[in-house]
Amino acid sequence: MRRQEFWAGIRATFPLLVGTTPFGLIFGALAVNSGLSASAAAAMSAFVFAGSSQFIAAKLFGSDASLWIIVLTTLVVNLRHSLYSATLAPHMKHLPQRWLVPLGFWLTDESFLVVDKRYRSDDRSPFKHWFFLGSATAMYANWQLWTWVGILAGQRLPNPASWGLDFALVVTFIGMLVPDLRSRPFAASALSAALTALLLAGLPNRLGLMVATLTGVATGMLVEKRLQPPKELR
Amino acid sequence: MTFQELLLVCGMAAVTFLVRWPVLTLVSRIPLPPIVLDGMKFIPSAVLAAILAPAMFLPDGTLDLHPTNAYWVAGLASALINWYSRNLLTTIVAGMAFFLIWRWLW
């Protein structure tokens, strides 16, 4: 059972690896092109393990921003992970710290999305954290591998941002969002989050992302309440 | 790795861990009200939409609705591909191909 969950986690994450692979590659290349040493870029992937904040940090480092600013920006950009933690936590109450510490460290957008779906599925498997572990292992190993490839490639090829590979992450996220849009409350939630994010895109440190997410959640709840009197819980 | 880079990696690792793990631990000890638990199911799609909209429509920080902006054209195409194929891997491969071809055409 444990092994099955672990492999199911890897399998469910596989399509997302296709989308994050180019992202890791560009991060490695961008990091060495913006003046980070190869070892610092690799250490960032190994110990921070948060793609979009690593990207921004590499860019800021290249523009000589102070360490404080970079660390603070990292904090704000990654704040959404606390929402993910809060969402998953009720399912993980029974787990000891030897599970919570590593799984907390390995939480990413991608693993959150597949693991949340797994926890919401109806069967009462007691080993869903093994699914999380499988998903996290796949994401982590893949991220390290492609960071290194990117570092090596970036030392030879300039201007990695212009390769167009950044669309890979966009298309991956589209593929994960669209199935939800068949439900009206979810579609309303996504639409309001998207509009809010566009309106607030000028805010520093991607704060607009947090506000837009919360707006989307509120809209989804309101529309759901309007559509159906409170009987069904998903 | 310079000392400055070491500080940078440690600082980033610390703040990132501190937005992920404490909430995971605390919320599992403190029960949340049902209305919060119910609303949480909207978080994945809301976050995705909030990340995607600026990435598609503001690729350089300003609103760009021209067909030369491959991000939104290929994004829309990818959404349609997913709606009809209902397959994530098909969407990623076909959407990425559409994006690269569209960018090359313009």
mmCIF file of C-alpha atoms in Angstrom:
data_model
loop_
_atom_site.group_PDB
_atom_site.id
_atom_site.type_symbol
_atom_site.label_atom_id
_atom_site.label_comp_id
_atom_site.label_asym_id
_atom_site.label_seq_id
_atom_site.Cartn_x
_atom_site.Cartn_y
_atom_site.Cartn_z
ATOM 1 C CA MET A 1 0.000 0.000 0.000
ATOM 2 C CA ARG A 2 2.773 2.409 0.961
ATOM 3 C CA ARG A 3 4.756 1.587 -2.121
ATOM 4 C CA GLN A 4 1.653 1.901 -4.318
ATOM 5 C CA GLU A 5 0.907 5.369 -2.962
ATOM 6 C CA PHE A 6 4.536 6.420 -3.416
ATOM 7 C CA TRP A 7 4.559 5.357 -7.069
ATOM 8 C CA ALA A 8 1.115 6.840 -7.692
ATOM 9 C CA GLY A 9 2.515 10.151 -6.388
ATOM 10 C CA ILE A 10 5.404 9.975 -8.828
ATOM 11 C CA ARG A 11 3.085 9.064 -11.724
ATOM 12 C CA ALA A 12 0.633 11.882 -10.945
ATOM 13 C CA THR A 13 3.526 14.368 -10.848
ATOM 14 C CA PHE A 14 5.129 13.177 -14.078
ATOM 15 C CA PRO A 15 3.255 15.525 -16.478
ATOM 16 C CA LEU A 16 4.212 18.438 -14.219
ATOM 17 C CA LEU A 17 7.868 17.518 -14.518
ATOM 18 C CA VAL A 18 7.580 18.191 -18.228
ATOM 19 C CA GLY A 19 6.559 21.737 -17.368
ATOM 20 C CA THR A 20 9.109 22.375 -14.607
ATOM 21 C CA THR A 21 12.077 20.874 -16.439
ATOM 22 C CA PRO A 22 12.651 23.866 -18.742
ATOM 23 C CA PHE A 23 12.095 26.111 -15.729
ATOM 24 C CA GLY A 24 14.950 24.419 -13.830
ATOM 25 C CA LEU A 25 17.116 24.605 -16.910
ATOM 26 C CA ILE A 26 16.504 28.341 -17.310
ATOM 27 C CA PHE A 27 17.064 28.953 -13.596
ATOM 28 C CA GLY A 28 20.489 27.307 -13.703
ATOM 29 C CA ALA A 29 21.462 29.190 -16.843
ATOM 30 C CA LEU A 30 20.071 32.519 -15.635
ATOM 31 C CA ALA A 31 21.750 32.182 -12.229
ATOM 32 C CA VAL A 32 25.266 31.771 -13.594
ATOM 33 C CA ASN A 33 24.607 34.473 -16.203
ATOM 34 C CA SER A 34 23.590 36.939 -13.488
ATOM 35 C CA GLY A 35 26.812 36.393 -11.573
ATOM 36 C CA LEU A 36 25.956 33.696 -9.023
ATOM 37 C CA SER A 37 28.608 31.011 -8.700
ATOM 38 C CA ALA A 38 27.686 27.511 -9.891
ATOM 39 C CA SER A 39 27.849 26.162 -6.337
ATOM 40 C CA ALA A 40 25.554 28.912 -5.011
ATOM 41 C CA ALA A 41 23.016 28.238 -7.770
ATOM 42 C CA ALA A 42 23.078 24.499 -7.025
ATOM 43 C CA ALA A 43 22.832 25.137 -3.268
ATOM 44 C CA MET A 44 19.819 27.379 -3.825
ATOM 45 C CA SER A 45 17.987 24.587 -5.653
ATOM 46 C CA ALA A 46 19.026 22.074 -3.002
ATOM 47 C CA PHE A 47 18.158 24.076 0.131
ATOM 48 C CA VAL A 48 15.574 26.687 -0.883
ATOM 49 C CA PHE A 49 13.700 24.600 -3.466
ATOM 50 C CA ALA A 50 11.154 27.211 -4.544
ATOM 51 C CA GLY A 51 11.342 27.866 -8.273
ATOM 52 C CA SER A 52 9.831 31.280 -8.818
ATOM 53 C CA SER A 53 11.572 32.859 -5.813
ATOM 54 C CA GLN A 54 14.927 31.414 -6.952
ATOM 55 C CA PHE A 55 14.332 33.005 -10.337
ATOM 56 C CA ILE A 56 13.612 36.393 -8.866
ATOM 57 C CA ALA A 57 16.558 36.087 -6.457
ATOM 58 C CA ALA A 58 18.937 35.344 -9.326
ATOM 59 C CA LYS A 59 17.662 38.377 -11.243
ATOM 60 C CA LEU A 60 17.926 40.621 -8.174
ATOM 61 C CA PHE A 61 21.416 39.326 -7.417
ATOM 62 C CA GLY A 62 22.412 40.266 -10.964
ATOM 63 C CA SER A 63 21.133 43.795 -10.400
ATOM 64 C CA ASP A 64 23.170 44.157 -7.180
ATOM 65 C CA ALA A 65 20.198 44.270 -4.820
ATOM 66 C CA SER A 66 21.090 43.951 -1.128
ATOM 67 C CA LEU A 67 20.822 40.569 0.580
ATOM 68 C CA TRP A 68 18.058 41.870 2.814
ATOM 69 C CA ILE A 69 15.892 42.846 -0.131
ATOM 70 C CA ILE A 70 16.385 39.475 -1.809
ATOM 71 C CA VAL A 71 15.550 37.503 1.335
ATOM 72 C CA LEU A 72 12.507 39.676 2.043
ATOM 73 C CA THR A 73 11.301 39.303 -1.551
ATOM 74 C CA THR A 74 11.732 35.535 -1.249
ATOM 75 C CA LEU A 75 9.560 35.569 1.848
ATOM 76 C CA VAL A 76 6.764 37.518 0.164
ATOM 77 C CA VAL A 77 6.885 35.560 -3.091
ATOM 78 C CA ASN A 78 6.651 32.297 -1.133
ATOM 79 C CA LEU A 79 3.892 33.420 1.240
ATOM 80 C CA ARG A 80 1.367 31.458 -0.829
ATOM 81 C CA HIS A 81 2.984 28.284 0.492
ATOM 82 C CA SER A 82 1.452 29.013 3.891
ATOM 83 C CA LEU A 83 -1.972 28.803 2.217
ATOM 84 C CA TYR A 84 -0.973 25.421 0.808
ATOM 85 C CA SER A 85 0.211 24.273 4.247
ATOM 86 C CA ALA A 86 -3.036 25.407 5.834
ATOM 87 C CA THR A 87 -5.015 23.510 3.187
ATOM 88 C CA LEU A 88 -3.102 20.254 3.592
ATOM 89 C CA ALA A 89 -2.606 20.384 7.367
ATOM 90 C CA PRO A 90 -6.057 19.091 8.417
ATOM 91 C CA HIS A 91 -5.318 15.883 6.468
ATOM 92 C CA MET A 92 -1.886 15.513 8.059
ATOM 93 C CA LYS A 93 -2.825 15.873 11.725
ATOM 94 C CA HIS A 94 -1.771 12.352 12.604
ATOM 95 C CA LEU A 95 1.758 12.640 11.184
ATOM 96 C CA PRO A 96 4.828 12.984 13.437
ATOM 97 C CA GLN A 97 7.454 15.687 12.863
ATOM 98 C CA ARG A 98 9.743 13.287 11.040
ATOM 99 C CA TRP A 99 7.133 13.468 8.258
ATOM 100 C CA LEU A 100 5.997 17.078 8.656
ATOM 101 C CA VAL A 101 9.491 18.607 8.511
ATOM 102 C CA PRO A 102 10.584 17.023 5.204
ATOM 103 C CA LEU A 103 7.156 17.263 3.573
ATOM 104 C CA GLY A 104 6.963 20.908 4.661
ATOM 105 C CA PHE A 105 10.342 21.581 3.093
ATOM 106 C CA TRP A 106 9.323 19.799 -0.125
ATOM 107 C CA LEU A 107 6.019 21.633 -0.584
ATOM 108 C CA THR A 108 5.778 23.236 -4.040
ATOM 109 C CA ASP A 109 2.975 24.544 -6.245
ATOM 110 C CA GLU A 110 3.021 21.344 -8.265
ATOM 111 C CA SER A 111 3.110 18.851 -5.398
ATOM 112 C CA PHE A 112 0.443 20.823 -3.571
ATOM 113 C CA LEU A 113 -1.911 20.572 -6.546
ATOM 114 C CA VAL A 114 -1.622 16.809 -7.008
ATOM 115 C CA VAL A 115 -1.460 16.005 -3.283
ATOM 116 C CA ASP A 116 -4.488 18.183 -2.455
ATOM 117 C CA LYS A 117 -6.434 16.305 -5.121
ATOM 118 C CA ARG A 118 -5.282 12.975 -3.639
ATOM 119 C CA TYR A 119 -6.319 13.978 -0.123
ATOM 120 C CA ARG A 120 -9.748 15.063 -1.404
ATOM 121 C CA SER A 121 -10.442 11.773 -3.183
ATOM 122 C CA ASP A 122 -12.980 9.628 -1.384
ATOM 123 C CA ASP A 123 -11.083 6.479 -0.443
ATOM 124 C CA ARG A 124 -9.821 6.338 3.115
ATOM 125 C CA SER A 125 -6.274 5.171 2.435
ATOM 126 C CA PRO A 126 -4.155 5.874 5.561
ATOM 127 C CA PHE A 127 -1.007 6.212 3.446
ATOM 128 C CA LYS A 128 -1.732 9.333 1.390
ATOM 129 C CA HIS A 129 1.379 10.973 2.859
ATOM 130 C CA TRP A 130 3.367 8.382 0.901
ATOM 131 C CA PHE A 131 1.728 9.811 -2.227
ATOM 132 C CA PHE A 132 2.995 13.248 -1.098
ATOM 133 C CA LEU A 133 6.474 11.772 -0.550
ATOM 134 C CA GLY A 134 6.459 10.264 -4.044
ATOM 135 C CA SER A 135 5.375 13.516 -5.642
ATOM 136 C CA ALA A 136 7.953 15.519 -3.639
ATOM 137 C CA THR A 137 10.774 13.096 -4.447
ATOM 138 C CA ALA A 138 10.043 13.342 -8.161
ATOM 139 C CA MET A 139 9.860 17.144 -8.073
ATOM 140 C CA TYR A 140 13.024 17.483 -5.982
ATOM 141 C CA ALA A 141 15.189 15.068 -7.988
ATOM 142 C CA ASN A 142 14.035 16.614 -11.275
ATOM 143 C CA TRP A 143 14.666 20.166 -10.040
ATOM 144 C CA GLN A 144 18.243 19.340 -8.935
ATOM 145 C CA LEU A 145 19.047 17.545 -12.168
ATOM 146 C CA TRP A 146 17.847 20.330 -14.462
ATOM 147 C CA THR A 147 19.405 23.074 -12.353
ATOM 148 C CA TRP A 148 22.787 21.412 -12.924
ATOM 149 C CA VAL A 149 22.135 20.985 -16.646
ATOM 150 C CA GLY A 150 21.117 24.660 -16.787
ATOM 151 C CA ILE A 151 24.275 25.734 -14.936
ATOM 152 C CA LEU A 152 26.431 23.831 -17.427
ATOM 153 C CA ALA A 153 24.472 25.111 -20.440
ATOM 154 C CA GLY A 154 24.372 28.662 -19.098
ATOM 155 C CA GLN A 155 28.152 28.835 -18.890
ATOM 156 C CA ARG A 156 28.173 28.372 -22.674
ATOM 157 C CA LEU A 157 24.933 29.950 -23.929
ATOM 158 C CA PRO A 158 23.994 33.542 -23.133
ATOM 159 C CA ASN A 159 20.530 35.071 -22.547
ATOM 160 C CA PRO A 160 18.533 32.009 -21.441
ATOM 161 C CA ALA A 161 15.399 34.084 -20.801
ATOM 162 C CA SER A 162 14.877 34.556 -24.534
ATOM 163 C CA TRP A 163 14.614 30.845 -25.319
ATOM 164 C CA GLY A 164 10.824 30.862 -24.860
ATOM 165 C CA LEU A 165 10.926 27.937 -22.465
ATOM 166 C CA ASP A 166 9.198 29.955 -19.773
ATOM 167 C CA PHE A 167 5.895 29.198 -21.508
ATOM 168 C CA ALA A 168 6.245 25.582 -20.342
ATOM 169 C CA LEU A 169 5.169 26.549 -16.847
ATOM 170 C CA VAL A 170 2.255 28.625 -18.171
ATOM 171 C CA VAL A 171 0.915 25.736 -20.249
ATOM 172 C CA THR A 172 1.330 23.306 -17.328
ATOM 173 C CA PHE A 173 -0.688 25.528 -15.043
ATOM 174 C CA ILE A 174 -3.344 26.001 -17.740
ATOM 175 C CA GLY A 175 -3.641 22.226 -18.013
ATOM 176 C CA MET A 176 -4.239 22.024 -14.274
ATOM 177 C CA LEU A 177 -6.688 24.926 -14.088
ATOM 178 C CA VAL A 178 -8.999 24.236 -17.041
ATOM 179 C CA PRO A 179 -10.576 21.000 -15.698
ATOM 180 C CA ASP A 180 -11.839 22.979 -12.673
ATOM 181 C CA LEU A 181 -13.536 25.547 -14.922
ATOM 182 C CA ARG A 182 -16.343 23.105 -15.764
ATOM 183 C CA SER A 183 -17.814 23.895 -12.350
ATOM 184 C CA ARG A 184 -19.472 27.304 -12.113
ATOM 185 C CA PRO A 185 -18.255 28.359 -8.629
ATOM 186 C CA PHE A 186 -14.694 27.379 -9.563
ATOM 187 C CA ALA A 187 -14.925 29.255 -12.872
ATOM 188 C CA ALA A 188 -16.179 32.371 -11.074
ATOM 189 C CA SER A 189 -13.431 32.013 -8.485
ATOM 190 C CA ALA A 190 -10.722 31.704 -11.145
ATOM 191 C CA LEU A 191 -12.096 34.610 -13.197
ATOM 192 C CA SER A 192 -12.172 36.978 -10.233
ATOM 193 C CA ALA A 193 -8.681 35.886 -9.135
ATOM 194 C CA ALA A 194 -7.364 36.489 -12.664
ATOM 195 C CA LEU A 195 -8.935 39.964 -12.939
ATOM 196 C CA THR A 196 -7.710 40.966 -9.474
ATOM 197 C CA ALA A 197 -4.202 39.744 -10.301
ATOM 198 C CA LEU A 198 -4.189 41.857 -13.479
ATOM 199 C CA LEU A 199 -5.433 44.949 -11.645
ATOM 200 C CA LEU A 200 -2.909 44.552 -8.804
ATOM 201 C CA ALA A 201 0.048 43.478 -10.951
ATOM 202 C CA GLY A 202 1.741 46.790 -10.136
ATOM 203 C CA LEU A 203 2.076 45.965 -6.434
ATOM 204 C CA PRO A 204 5.621 45.104 -5.353
ATOM 205 C CA ASN A 205 6.832 41.600 -4.508
ATOM 206 C CA ARG A 206 3.859 39.879 -6.089
ATOM 207 C CA LEU A 207 1.621 40.880 -3.200
ATOM 208 C CA GLY A 208 -1.166 41.038 -5.777
ATOM 209 C CA LEU A 209 -0.945 37.261 -6.047
ATOM 210 C CA MET A 210 -2.008 36.761 -2.425
ATOM 211 C CA VAL A 211 -4.826 39.320 -2.585
ATOM 212 C CA ALA A 212 -6.058 37.866 -5.886
ATOM 213 C CA THR A 213 -6.064 34.334 -4.465
ATOM 214 C CA LEU A 214 -8.102 35.368 -1.438
ATOM 215 C CA THR A 215 -10.512 37.325 -3.680
ATOM 216 C CA GLY A 216 -10.934 34.195 -5.793
ATOM 217 C CA VAL A 217 -11.660 32.050 -2.743
ATOM 218 C CA ALA A 218 -14.269 34.524 -1.463
ATOM 219 C CA THR A 219 -15.948 34.760 -4.880
ATOM 220 C CA GLY A 220 -16.067 30.979 -5.215
ATOM 221 C CA MET A 221 -17.709 30.627 -1.808
ATOM 222 C CA LEU A 222 -20.289 33.328 -2.556
ATOM 223 C CA VAL A 223 -21.228 31.898 -5.956
ATOM 224 C CA GLU A 224 -21.479 28.403 -4.513
ATOM 225 C CA LYS A 225 -23.820 29.643 -1.802
ATOM 226 C CA ARG A 226 -25.994 31.412 -4.376
ATOM 227 C CA LEU A 227 -26.200 28.390 -6.673
ATOM 228 C CA GLN A 228 -27.056 25.736 -4.162
ATOM 229 C CA PRO A 229 -28.545 25.931 -0.688
ATOM 230 C CA PRO A 230 -26.020 24.509 1.801
ATOM 231 C CA LYS A 231 -26.374 20.763 1.518
ATOM 232 C CA GLU A 232 -23.534 19.375 -0.531
ATOM 233 C CA LEU A 233 -19.946 19.383 0.713
ATOM 234 C CA ARG A 234 -17.328 18.375 -1.785
ATOM 235 C CA MET B 1 30.661 30.147 -3.189
ATOM 236 C CA THR B 2 31.422 33.489 -1.546
ATOM 237 C CA PHE B 3 30.427 34.294 2.047
ATOM 238 C CA GLN B 4 27.789 36.676 0.713
ATOM 239 C CA GLU B 5 26.268 33.899 -1.389
ATOM 240 C CA LEU B 6 26.302 31.559 1.611
ATOM 241 C CA LEU B 7 24.343 34.138 3.632
ATOM 242 C CA LEU B 8 21.924 34.589 0.734
ATOM 243 C CA VAL B 9 21.187 30.862 0.379
ATOM 244 C CA CYS B 10 20.808 30.413 4.170
ATOM 245 C CA GLY B 11 18.485 33.419 4.432
ATOM 246 C CA MET B 12 16.307 32.305 1.531
ATOM 247 C CA ALA B 13 16.206 28.711 2.801
ATOM 248 C CA ALA B 14 15.178 29.894 6.272
ATOM 249 C CA VAL B 15 12.321 32.183 5.210
ATOM 250 C CA THR B 16 11.000 29.656 2.699
ATOM 251 C CA PHE B 17 10.955 26.865 5.280
ATOM 252 C CA LEU B 18 9.253 29.234 7.719
ATOM 253 C CA VAL B 19 6.302 29.873 5.410
ATOM 254 C CA ARG B 20 5.865 26.166 4.660
ATOM 255 C CA TRP B 21 6.404 24.090 7.779
ATOM 256 C CA PRO B 22 5.058 26.052 10.817
ATOM 257 C CA VAL B 23 1.573 26.380 9.343
ATOM 258 C CA LEU B 24 1.593 22.681 8.514
ATOM 259 C CA THR B 25 2.391 21.884 12.138
ATOM 260 C CA LEU B 26 0.214 24.492 13.866
ATOM 261 C CA VAL B 27 -2.942 24.061 11.820
ATOM 262 C CA SER B 28 -2.842 20.332 12.429
ATOM 263 C CA ARG B 29 -2.993 21.068 16.166
ATOM 264 C CA ILE B 30 -5.602 23.839 16.040
ATOM 265 C CA PRO B 31 -8.945 22.860 14.468
ATOM 266 C CA LEU B 32 -10.170 25.231 11.743
ATOM 267 C CA PRO B 33 -13.807 26.379 11.427
ATOM 268 C CA PRO B 34 -15.802 24.474 8.748
ATOM 269 C CA ILE B 35 -16.319 27.603 6.624
ATOM 270 C CA VAL B 36 -12.532 28.017 6.273
ATOM 271 C CA LEU B 37 -12.074 24.346 5.445
ATOM 272 C CA ASP B 38 -14.827 24.600 2.838
ATOM 273 C CA GLY B 39 -13.333 27.700 1.218
ATOM 274 C CA MET B 40 -9.908 26.089 0.909
ATOM 275 C CA LYS B 41 -10.999 23.939 -2.000
ATOM 276 C CA PHE B 42 -10.935 27.117 -4.130
ATOM 277 C CA ILE B 43 -7.279 27.869 -3.341
ATOM 278 C CA PRO B 44 -5.635 25.723 -6.063
ATOM 279 C CA SER B 45 -7.641 27.139 -8.970
ATOM 280 C CA ALA B 46 -7.547 30.701 -7.588
ATOM 281 C CA VAL B 47 -3.742 30.624 -7.209
ATOM 282 C CA LEU B 48 -3.325 29.188 -10.707
ATOM 283 C CA ALA B 49 -5.562 31.859 -12.242
ATOM 284 C CA ALA B 50 -3.747 34.600 -10.305
ATOM 285 C CA ILE B 51 -0.359 33.363 -11.546
ATOM 286 C CA LEU B 52 -1.546 32.803 -15.116
ATOM 287 C CA ALA B 53 -3.379 36.043 -15.900
ATOM 288 C CA PRO B 54 -0.329 38.350 -15.563
ATOM 289 C CA ALA B 55 1.944 35.768 -17.232
ATOM 290 C CA MET B 56 -0.358 35.661 -20.270
ATOM 291 C CA PHE B 57 -1.563 39.239 -20.607
ATOM 292 C CA LEU B 58 1.309 41.252 -19.072
ATOM 293 C CA PRO B 59 4.380 39.415 -20.375
ATOM 294 C CA ASP B 60 6.539 42.546 -20.172
ATOM 295 C CA GLY B 61 4.674 44.217 -17.338
ATOM 296 C CA THR B 62 2.191 46.102 -19.525
ATOM 297 C CA LEU B 63 -1.130 44.922 -20.952
ATOM 298 C CA ASP B 64 -0.478 43.326 -24.347
ATOM 299 C CA LEU B 65 -3.532 41.995 -26.212
ATOM 300 C CA HIS B 66 -1.929 41.969 -29.658
ATOM 301 C CA PRO B 67 -1.837 38.659 -31.522
ATOM 302 C CA THR B 68 1.947 39.099 -31.550
ATOM 303 C CA ASN B 69 1.906 38.325 -27.816
ATOM 304 C CA ALA B 70 2.269 34.553 -28.085
ATOM 305 C CA TYR B 71 1.704 34.082 -24.358
ATOM 306 C CA TRP B 72 -2.010 34.796 -24.421
ATOM 307 C CA VAL B 73 -2.712 33.375 -27.887
ATOM 308 C CA ALA B 74 -0.932 30.101 -27.101
ATOM 309 C CA GLY B 75 -2.409 30.161 -23.588
ATOM 310 C CA LEU B 76 -5.932 30.336 -25.028
ATOM 311 C CA ALA B 77 -5.082 27.601 -27.529
ATOM 312 C CA SER B 78 -3.717 25.426 -24.689
ATOM 313 C CA ALA B 79 -6.899 25.974 -22.689
ATOM 314 C CA LEU B 80 -9.028 24.844 -25.655
ATOM 315 C CA ILE B 81 -6.762 21.835 -26.230
ATOM 316 C CA ASN B 82 -7.200 20.850 -22.589
ATOM 317 C CA TRP B 83 -10.965 21.434 -22.606
ATOM 318 C CA TYR B 84 -11.416 19.005 -25.499
ATOM 319 C CA SER B 85 -8.576 16.516 -24.912
ATOM 320 C CA ARG B 86 -8.979 16.369 -21.098
ATOM 321 C CA ASN B 87 -5.333 15.257 -20.997
ATOM 322 C CA LEU B 88 -2.574 17.154 -19.210
ATOM 323 C CA LEU B 89 0.400 15.756 -21.108
ATOM 324 C CA THR B 90 -1.259 16.352 -24.505
ATOM 325 C CA THR B 91 -1.968 19.922 -23.437
ATOM 326 C CA ILE B 92 1.627 20.603 -22.375
ATOM 327 C CA VAL B 93 3.226 19.152 -25.494
ATOM 328 C CA ALA B 94 0.724 20.589 -28.012
ATOM 329 C CA GLY B 95 0.512 23.957 -26.216
ATOM 330 C CA MET B 96 4.297 24.329 -26.081
ATOM 331 C CA ALA B 97 4.556 23.442 -29.791
ATOM 332 C CA PHE B 98 1.821 25.983 -30.615
ATOM 333 C CA PHE B 99 3.662 28.654 -28.617
ATOM 334 C CA LEU B 100 7.038 28.086 -30.305
ATOM 335 C CA ILE B 101 5.486 28.007 -33.803
ATOM 336 C CA TRP B 102 3.377 31.120 -33.165
ATOM 337 C CA ARG B 103 6.393 33.035 -31.875
ATOM 338 C CA TRP B 104 8.424 31.969 -34.885
ATOM 339 C CA LEU B 105 5.631 33.000 -37.325
ATOM 340 C CA TRP B 106 5.458 36.568 -35.992
#
